[in-house]
């Protein structure tokens, strides 16, 4: 009996066996590179719509408890649209795709050190067994390995102001150039050089499109940065079709779908932009490298009295809704049992009804022929017609 008790204690204390005992074997298995939650694993394997989410918004982008509240609300928005949320983070040196409420709270409370994890940081964070909040580039890398084609964030990084002297260019841009994941964001962060960022994306071969009725490229807090994207798509249906063609072409570069902030939340855009200009000047002497963006965002929050955080949360929720809708339409397009036929042009509603019509072509075919008569005469009724050669 004593031997059996000791064996039981050893069995229960074994770290390698705990996932099995908890019913999470092959999901939280420490020997695997990626730990997919059951929900995400099931959705990916059955080709259901899944939306990846980054975690630096939680670990470095917002204060507690707004970060946790926003993370939970964003996941709920994605579920309500018919997709599965897959928040990506590193916990104890293992990459997790899809987090529980307790895991989200662990990251949000920031009680343990958490590394802002870009592509370059994975080997160190994983080897040291640390916690990590994945950036845009880090989340893209993981999403692609997990088989998730679409990822939602607030705004991507880009070419920093003065980059001609500092060479400060976000790894998000090079990741977009080499990893086939579609990123849905509110354009690029207002603190950046947007013109140079768009030029850099063009050099990387990244398809940049606005989800809206025009090509005006948004800059996070406002709908119009003063620069234009190469193209735009009016609906999530067309965005999904664009993604489908991108996948058919087996393109190795990513895609950026920019979603303008809702009009009702950009009223303070001018105030926020002025605060950004002030914070950028301060950052030159107060921060460098990966610390620049968190410093600027914190200063902007302080200068605007919290207005920037409210706008930030609003645009992230808006992006989540749009990204989930695109993911659902893409899954419908790829379904072998679907009879869905996406429109080639922006659908127009019929007057007095919300039904969307499609053009119908009705026609026939006419066959012309010529007959050559070889007989010298043909009798038709009582008529005789003679043909002369």
Coordinates of C-alpha atoms in Angstrom, one line a residue:
X1 CA 0.0 0.0 0.0
X2 CA 2.8 2.4 0.9
X3 CA 4.5 1.7 -2.4
X4 CA 1.3 2.4 -4.3
X5 CA 0.8 5.7 -2.4
X6 CA 4.4 6.8 -3.2
X7 CA 3.8 5.9 -6.9
X8 CA 0.6 7.9 -6.9
X9 CA 2.3 10.9 -5.5
X10 CA 5.1 10.6 -8.0
X11 CA 2.6 10.2 -10.8
X12 CA 0.6 13.2 -9.8
X13 CA 3.7 15.3 -9.3
X14 CA 5.2 14.5 -12.7
X15 CA 5.2 17.7 -14.8
X16 CA 5.2 15.6 -18.0
X17 CA 2.0 13.7 -16.9
X18 CA 0.0 16.6 -15.6
X19 CA -1.4 17.6 -19.0
X20 CA -2.7 14.0 -19.4
X21 CA -4.3 14.1 -15.9
X22 CA -5.9 17.4 -16.6
X23 CA -7.4 16.1 -19.9
X24 CA -5.2 18.4 -22.0
X25 CA -2.8 15.8 -23.4
X26 CA -1.3 16.9 -26.8
X27 CA -2.8 20.3 -26.2
X28 CA -0.5 21.6 -23.4
X29 CA 2.1 18.9 -24.0
X30 CA 5.4 20.5 -23.0
X31 CA 7.3 18.6 -25.6
X32 CA 5.5 20.3 -28.5
X33 CA 6.6 23.6 -30.0
X34 CA 3.1 25.1 -30.1
X35 CA 0.4 24.4 -27.5
X36 CA -3.0 24.9 -29.2
X37 CA -6.1 25.1 -27.0
X38 CA -8.7 22.4 -27.7
X39 CA -11.0 25.0 -29.2
X40 CA -8.4 26.4 -31.6
X41 CA -7.0 23.0 -32.5
X42 CA -10.5 21.7 -33.4
X43 CA -11.3 24.8 -35.4
X44 CA -8.1 24.7 -37.4
X45 CA -8.3 21.0 -38.2
X46 CA -11.9 21.4 -39.4
X47 CA -11.1 24.5 -41.4
X48 CA -13.4 26.7 -39.3
X49 CA -12.7 30.5 -39.2
X50 CA -10.0 31.4 -36.7
X51 CA -8.6 34.8 -35.9
X52 CA -5.2 35.2 -34.3
X53 CA -4.6 37.9 -31.7
X54 CA -1.4 39.4 -30.3
X55 CA -0.6 39.7 -26.7
X56 CA 1.7 42.8 -26.4
X57 CA -1.5 44.8 -26.2
X58 CA -2.2 43.0 -23.0
X59 CA 1.4 42.9 -21.6
X60 CA 2.8 46.3 -22.8
X61 CA 0.1 48.3 -24.5
X62 CA -2.5 49.0 -21.8
X63 CA -2.7 49.3 -18.0
X64 CA -4.5 46.8 -15.8
X65 CA -7.5 46.1 -15.7
X66 CA -8.4 47.8 -19.0
X67 CA -6.0 45.3 -20.8
X68 CA -7.8 42.3 -19.4
X69 CA -11.3 43.7 -20.1
X70 CA -10.3 44.6 -23.6
X71 CA -8.8 41.2 -24.3
X72 CA -11.9 39.4 -23.1
X73 CA -14.3 41.8 -25.0
X74 CA -12.3 41.4 -28.2
X75 CA -12.5 37.6 -28.0
X76 CA -16.2 37.8 -27.4
X77 CA -16.7 40.0 -30.4
X78 CA -14.9 37.5 -32.6
X79 CA -17.1 34.6 -31.2
X80 CA -20.3 36.6 -31.8
X81 CA -19.3 37.0 -35.5
X82 CA -18.9 33.2 -35.8
X83 CA -15.1 32.8 -35.6
X84 CA -12.7 31.4 -32.9
X85 CA -10.3 33.8 -31.2
X86 CA -6.7 32.6 -30.8
X87 CA -4.6 34.9 -28.6
X88 CA -0.9 34.1 -28.9
X89 CA 1.5 34.4 -26.0
X90 CA 4.5 32.6 -24.4
X91 CA 3.9 31.1 -21.0
X92 CA 6.8 29.4 -19.1
X93 CA 8.8 29.1 -22.3
X94 CA 6.1 27.5 -24.4
X95 CA 4.1 29.2 -27.2
X96 CA 0.4 29.1 -26.6
X97 CA -2.2 29.6 -29.3
X98 CA -5.6 30.2 -27.6
X99 CA -5.5 31.3 -23.9
X100 CA -7.9 30.5 -21.1
X101 CA -9.4 33.3 -18.9
X102 CA -6.8 32.5 -16.2
X103 CA -3.9 32.7 -18.6
X104 CA -5.1 36.0 -19.9
X105 CA -5.4 37.3 -16.4
X106 CA -1.8 36.1 -15.6
X107 CA -0.5 38.2 -18.5
X108 CA -2.7 41.2 -17.7
X109 CA -1.7 41.5 -14.1
X110 CA 2.0 41.7 -15.0
X111 CA 3.1 40.1 -11.7
X112 CA 5.8 38.2 -13.5
X113 CA 8.4 39.6 -15.9
X114 CA 7.1 39.4 -19.5
X115 CA 9.4 39.9 -22.6
X116 CA 8.1 41.9 -25.6
X117 CA 8.7 39.1 -28.1
X118 CA 9.4 39.7 -31.8
X119 CA 10.7 37.1 -34.2
X120 CA 14.3 37.6 -33.0
X121 CA 13.4 37.0 -29.4
X122 CA 11.8 33.5 -29.6
X123 CA 15.0 31.5 -29.1
X124 CA 16.0 33.3 -25.9
X125 CA 12.5 33.5 -24.4
X126 CA 11.8 29.8 -25.1
X127 CA 15.2 28.6 -23.9
X128 CA 15.0 30.6 -20.6
X129 CA 11.4 29.5 -19.9
X130 CA 10.1 33.0 -19.7
X131 CA 6.7 34.6 -20.4
X132 CA 6.4 36.7 -23.5
X133 CA 3.9 39.0 -25.1
X134 CA 4.1 38.5 -28.9
X135 CA 4.3 41.5 -31.2
X136 CA 2.8 41.8 -34.7
X137 CA 5.8 40.0 -36.2
X138 CA 5.9 37.4 -33.5
X139 CA 2.2 36.7 -33.7
X140 CA 2.4 36.4 -37.5
X141 CA 5.1 33.9 -37.3
X142 CA 3.2 31.7 -34.8
X143 CA -0.2 32.1 -36.7
X144 CA 1.4 30.8 -39.9
X145 CA 2.9 27.8 -38.1
X146 CA -0.5 27.1 -36.5
X147 CA -2.3 27.3 -39.9
X148 CA -4.2 30.5 -39.1
X149 CA -4.3 32.8 -42.1
X150 CA -5.7 36.0 -40.5
X151 CA -4.6 38.1 -37.6
X152 CA -6.1 41.2 -35.9
X153 CA -4.2 43.9 -34.1
X154 CA -4.6 47.6 -33.3
X155 CA -1.9 49.1 -35.5
X156 CA 1.3 47.7 -37.0
X157 CA 4.8 49.1 -36.5
X158 CA 6.6 50.8 -39.4
X159 CA 9.3 53.2 -40.3
X160 CA 10.0 55.6 -37.5
X161 CA 10.4 59.3 -38.0
X162 CA 14.0 60.1 -38.6
X163 CA 14.7 56.5 -39.7
X164 CA 17.1 57.9 -42.4
X165 CA 19.5 58.5 -39.5
X166 CA 18.5 55.9 -37.0
X167 CA 17.5 53.0 -39.3
X168 CA 14.7 52.3 -36.8
X169 CA 12.3 50.2 -38.9
X170 CA 9.9 47.8 -37.3
X171 CA 10.3 44.0 -37.8
X172 CA 6.6 44.0 -38.6
X173 CA 7.3 45.2 -42.1
X174 CA 9.9 42.6 -43.0
X175 CA 7.6 39.9 -41.4
X176 CA 4.8 41.1 -43.7
X177 CA 7.2 40.7 -46.6
X178 CA 8.0 37.0 -45.9
X179 CA 5.1 35.5 -43.9
X180 CA 1.8 34.7 -45.7
X181 CA -0.6 36.0 -43.0
X182 CA -3.2 38.7 -43.6
X183 CA -3.1 41.4 -40.9
X184 CA -6.2 43.5 -40.1
X185 CA -5.3 46.7 -38.4
X186 CA -6.2 50.4 -38.2
X187 CA -3.4 51.2 -40.6
X188 CA -0.1 52.0 -38.9
X189 CA 0.5 53.8 -35.6
X190 CA 0.3 57.6 -35.8
X191 CA 3.8 58.0 -34.3
X192 CA 5.4 56.7 -37.4
X193 CA 6.4 58.0 -40.8
X194 CA 3.5 56.8 -42.8
X195 CA 4.7 57.7 -46.2
X196 CA 8.0 55.8 -45.8
X197 CA 6.1 52.9 -44.2
X198 CA 3.9 52.5 -47.3
X199 CA 6.9 52.8 -49.5
X200 CA 8.7 50.1 -47.5
X201 CA 5.6 47.8 -47.7
X202 CA 5.6 48.2 -51.5
X203 CA 9.3 47.2 -51.7
X204 CA 8.4 44.1 -49.6
X205 CA 5.7 43.1 -52.1
X206 CA 2.9 43.4 -49.5
X207 CA -0.7 43.9 -50.7
X208 CA -2.1 46.9 -48.9
X209 CA -5.8 47.5 -49.0
X210 CA -8.3 49.7 -47.1
X211 CA -11.6 48.1 -46.1
X212 CA -13.9 50.9 -47.0
X213 CA -15.3 53.0 -49.9
X214 CA -12.1 54.8 -50.8
X215 CA -8.3 54.4 -50.7
X216 CA -7.7 56.9 -47.8
X217 CA -5.1 55.1 -45.6
X218 CA -5.9 55.4 -41.8
X219 CA -3.3 56.3 -39.2
X220 CA -4.6 54.6 -36.2
X221 CA -6.5 57.4 -34.4
X222 CA -7.8 59.1 -37.5
X223 CA -9.4 57.8 -40.7
X224 CA -7.3 59.7 -43.1
X225 CA -3.5 59.9 -42.8
X226 CA -3.2 62.1 -45.9
X227 CA -1.8 59.2 -47.9
X228 CA -3.6 56.6 -50.1
X229 CA -3.4 52.8 -50.1
X230 CA -2.9 51.2 -53.5
X231 CA -6.5 49.8 -53.4
X232 CA -9.6 49.3 -51.4
X233 CA -12.3 46.7 -51.0
X234 CA -15.8 47.7 -49.9
X235 CA -16.9 44.7 -47.9
X236 CA -15.6 41.8 -45.9
X237 CA -16.8 39.5 -48.7
X238 CA -14.5 41.1 -51.2
X239 CA -11.6 41.2 -48.7
X240 CA -12.1 37.4 -48.2
X241 CA -12.1 36.9 -52.0
X242 CA -8.9 38.9 -52.2
X243 CA -7.4 36.6 -49.6
X244 CA -8.6 33.6 -51.4
X245 CA -6.9 34.7 -54.7
X246 CA -3.7 35.5 -52.7
X247 CA -3.7 32.0 -51.3
X248 CA -4.3 30.4 -54.7
X249 CA -1.3 32.3 -56.0
X250 CA 0.7 30.8 -53.1
X251 CA 2.3 34.2 -52.4
X252 CA 4.9 34.1 -49.7
X253 CA 4.4 37.7 -48.6
X254 CA 1.7 38.9 -46.2
X255 CA -1.3 41.2 -46.7
X256 CA -2.3 44.3 -44.8
X257 CA -6.0 45.2 -44.6
X258 CA -6.5 48.6 -43.0
X259 CA -9.7 49.4 -41.2
X260 CA -10.4 53.0 -40.5
X261 CA -11.5 53.9 -36.9
X262 CA -15.2 54.4 -36.6
X263 CA -16.1 58.1 -37.2
X264 CA -17.7 58.6 -33.8
X265 CA -14.3 57.8 -32.2
X266 CA -12.0 60.1 -34.1
X267 CA -13.4 63.4 -32.8
X268 CA -10.3 63.8 -30.6
X269 CA -7.9 62.9 -33.4
X270 CA -6.4 66.3 -33.7
X271 CA -5.7 66.5 -29.9
X272 CA -4.1 63.0 -30.0
X273 CA -1.9 63.9 -33.0
X274 CA -0.6 67.0 -31.2
X275 CA 0.1 64.8 -28.1
X276 CA 2.0 62.3 -30.3
X277 CA 4.2 65.0 -31.8
X278 CA 5.1 66.1 -28.2
X279 CA 5.7 62.6 -27.1
X280 CA 7.9 61.8 -30.1
X281 CA 10.2 64.7 -29.2
X282 CA 10.4 63.5 -25.6
X283 CA 11.2 59.9 -26.7
X284 CA 14.4 61.0 -28.5
X285 CA 16.1 61.4 -25.1
X286 CA 14.1 59.0 -23.0
X287 CA 13.8 55.8 -24.9
X288 CA 15.3 53.7 -27.7
X289 CA 14.6 50.5 -29.7
X290 CA 11.7 48.4 -28.5
X291 CA 11.0 50.8 -25.7
X292 CA 10.1 53.8 -27.9
X293 CA 6.6 52.8 -28.8
X294 CA 5.5 51.9 -25.2
X295 CA 7.0 55.2 -24.0
X296 CA 5.2 57.3 -26.6
X297 CA 1.9 55.6 -26.0
X298 CA 2.1 56.1 -22.3
X299 CA 3.0 59.8 -22.7
X300 CA 0.1 60.3 -25.2
X301 CA -2.2 58.7 -22.6
X302 CA -1.0 61.1 -20.0
X303 CA -1.2 64.2 -22.2
X304 CA -4.7 63.4 -23.5
X305 CA -6.1 62.5 -20.1
X306 CA -6.9 59.0 -21.1
X307 CA -8.7 59.8 -24.4
X308 CA -6.1 58.0 -26.5
X309 CA -6.8 54.8 -24.6
X310 CA -10.5 55.0 -25.2
X311 CA -9.9 55.5 -28.9
X312 CA -7.4 52.7 -28.9
X313 CA -9.9 50.3 -27.4
X314 CA -12.6 51.4 -29.8
X315 CA -10.5 50.8 -32.9
X316 CA -9.2 47.4 -31.6
X317 CA -12.8 46.2 -31.2
X318 CA -13.8 47.5 -34.6
X319 CA -10.8 45.7 -36.1
X320 CA -11.8 42.5 -34.4
X321 CA -15.3 42.6 -35.8
X322 CA -14.0 43.2 -39.3
X323 CA -11.3 40.6 -39.1
X324 CA -13.8 38.0 -37.8
X325 CA -16.2 38.8 -40.6
X326 CA -13.4 38.3 -43.2
X327 CA -12.4 35.0 -41.6
X328 CA -15.9 33.7 -41.7
X329 CA -16.3 34.7 -45.4
X330 CA -12.9 33.1 -46.2
X331 CA -13.9 29.9 -44.6
X332 CA -17.2 29.9 -46.5
X333 CA -15.3 30.4 -49.8
X334 CA -13.0 27.5 -49.0
X335 CA -15.8 25.1 -47.9
X336 CA -16.2 22.2 -50.3
X337 CA -19.9 22.1 -49.6
X338 CA -20.5 25.8 -50.0
X339 CA -22.5 27.2 -52.9
X340 CA -21.5 30.7 -52.0
X341 CA -20.5 32.9 -55.0
X342 CA -18.8 36.1 -54.1
X343 CA -19.7 39.2 -56.1
X344 CA -17.1 40.7 -58.4
X345 CA -18.2 44.2 -57.6
X346 CA -19.5 45.9 -54.5
X347 CA -23.0 44.5 -53.9
X348 CA -25.8 47.1 -54.1
X349 CA -29.0 46.7 -52.1
X350 CA -32.4 46.7 -53.8
X351 CA -34.6 49.7 -53.0
X352 CA -36.9 48.9 -50.0
X353 CA -35.2 45.6 -49.2
X354 CA -31.9 44.4 -47.6
X355 CA -31.5 41.5 -50.1
X356 CA -28.5 41.7 -52.3
X357 CA -29.1 40.9 -55.9
X358 CA -26.9 39.4 -58.5
X359 CA -27.0 40.0 -62.3
X360 CA -28.8 37.3 -64.3
X361 CA -28.1 36.8 -68.0
X362 CA -30.8 35.3 -70.2
X363 CA -30.1 34.4 -73.8
X364 CA -30.0 31.9 -76.5
X365 CA -27.7 30.6 -79.3
X366 CA -28.1 30.9 -83.1
X367 CA -26.4 28.5 -85.4
X368 CA -25.8 29.6 -89.0
X369 CA -25.0 27.1 -91.7
X370 CA -24.4 27.0 -95.5
X371 CA -25.5 24.0 -97.7
X372 CA -23.8 23.1 -101.0
X373 CA -26.1 21.3 -103.4
X374 CA -24.4 18.7 -105.7
X375 CA -27.5 17.3 -107.5
X376 CA -28.5 18.9 -110.8
X377 CA -32.1 19.5 -109.6
X378 CA -34.2 19.4 -106.5
X379 CA -37.9 18.7 -106.4
X380 CA -39.8 20.7 -103.7
X381 CA -43.5 19.9 -104.0
X382 CA -44.6 20.6 -107.5
X383 CA -41.6 22.9 -108.1
X384 CA -38.4 21.8 -109.8
X385 CA -35.4 24.0 -109.5
X386 CA -32.4 23.3 -111.7
X387 CA -28.9 24.2 -110.6
X388 CA -26.3 24.9 -113.3
X389 CA -22.7 24.3 -112.6

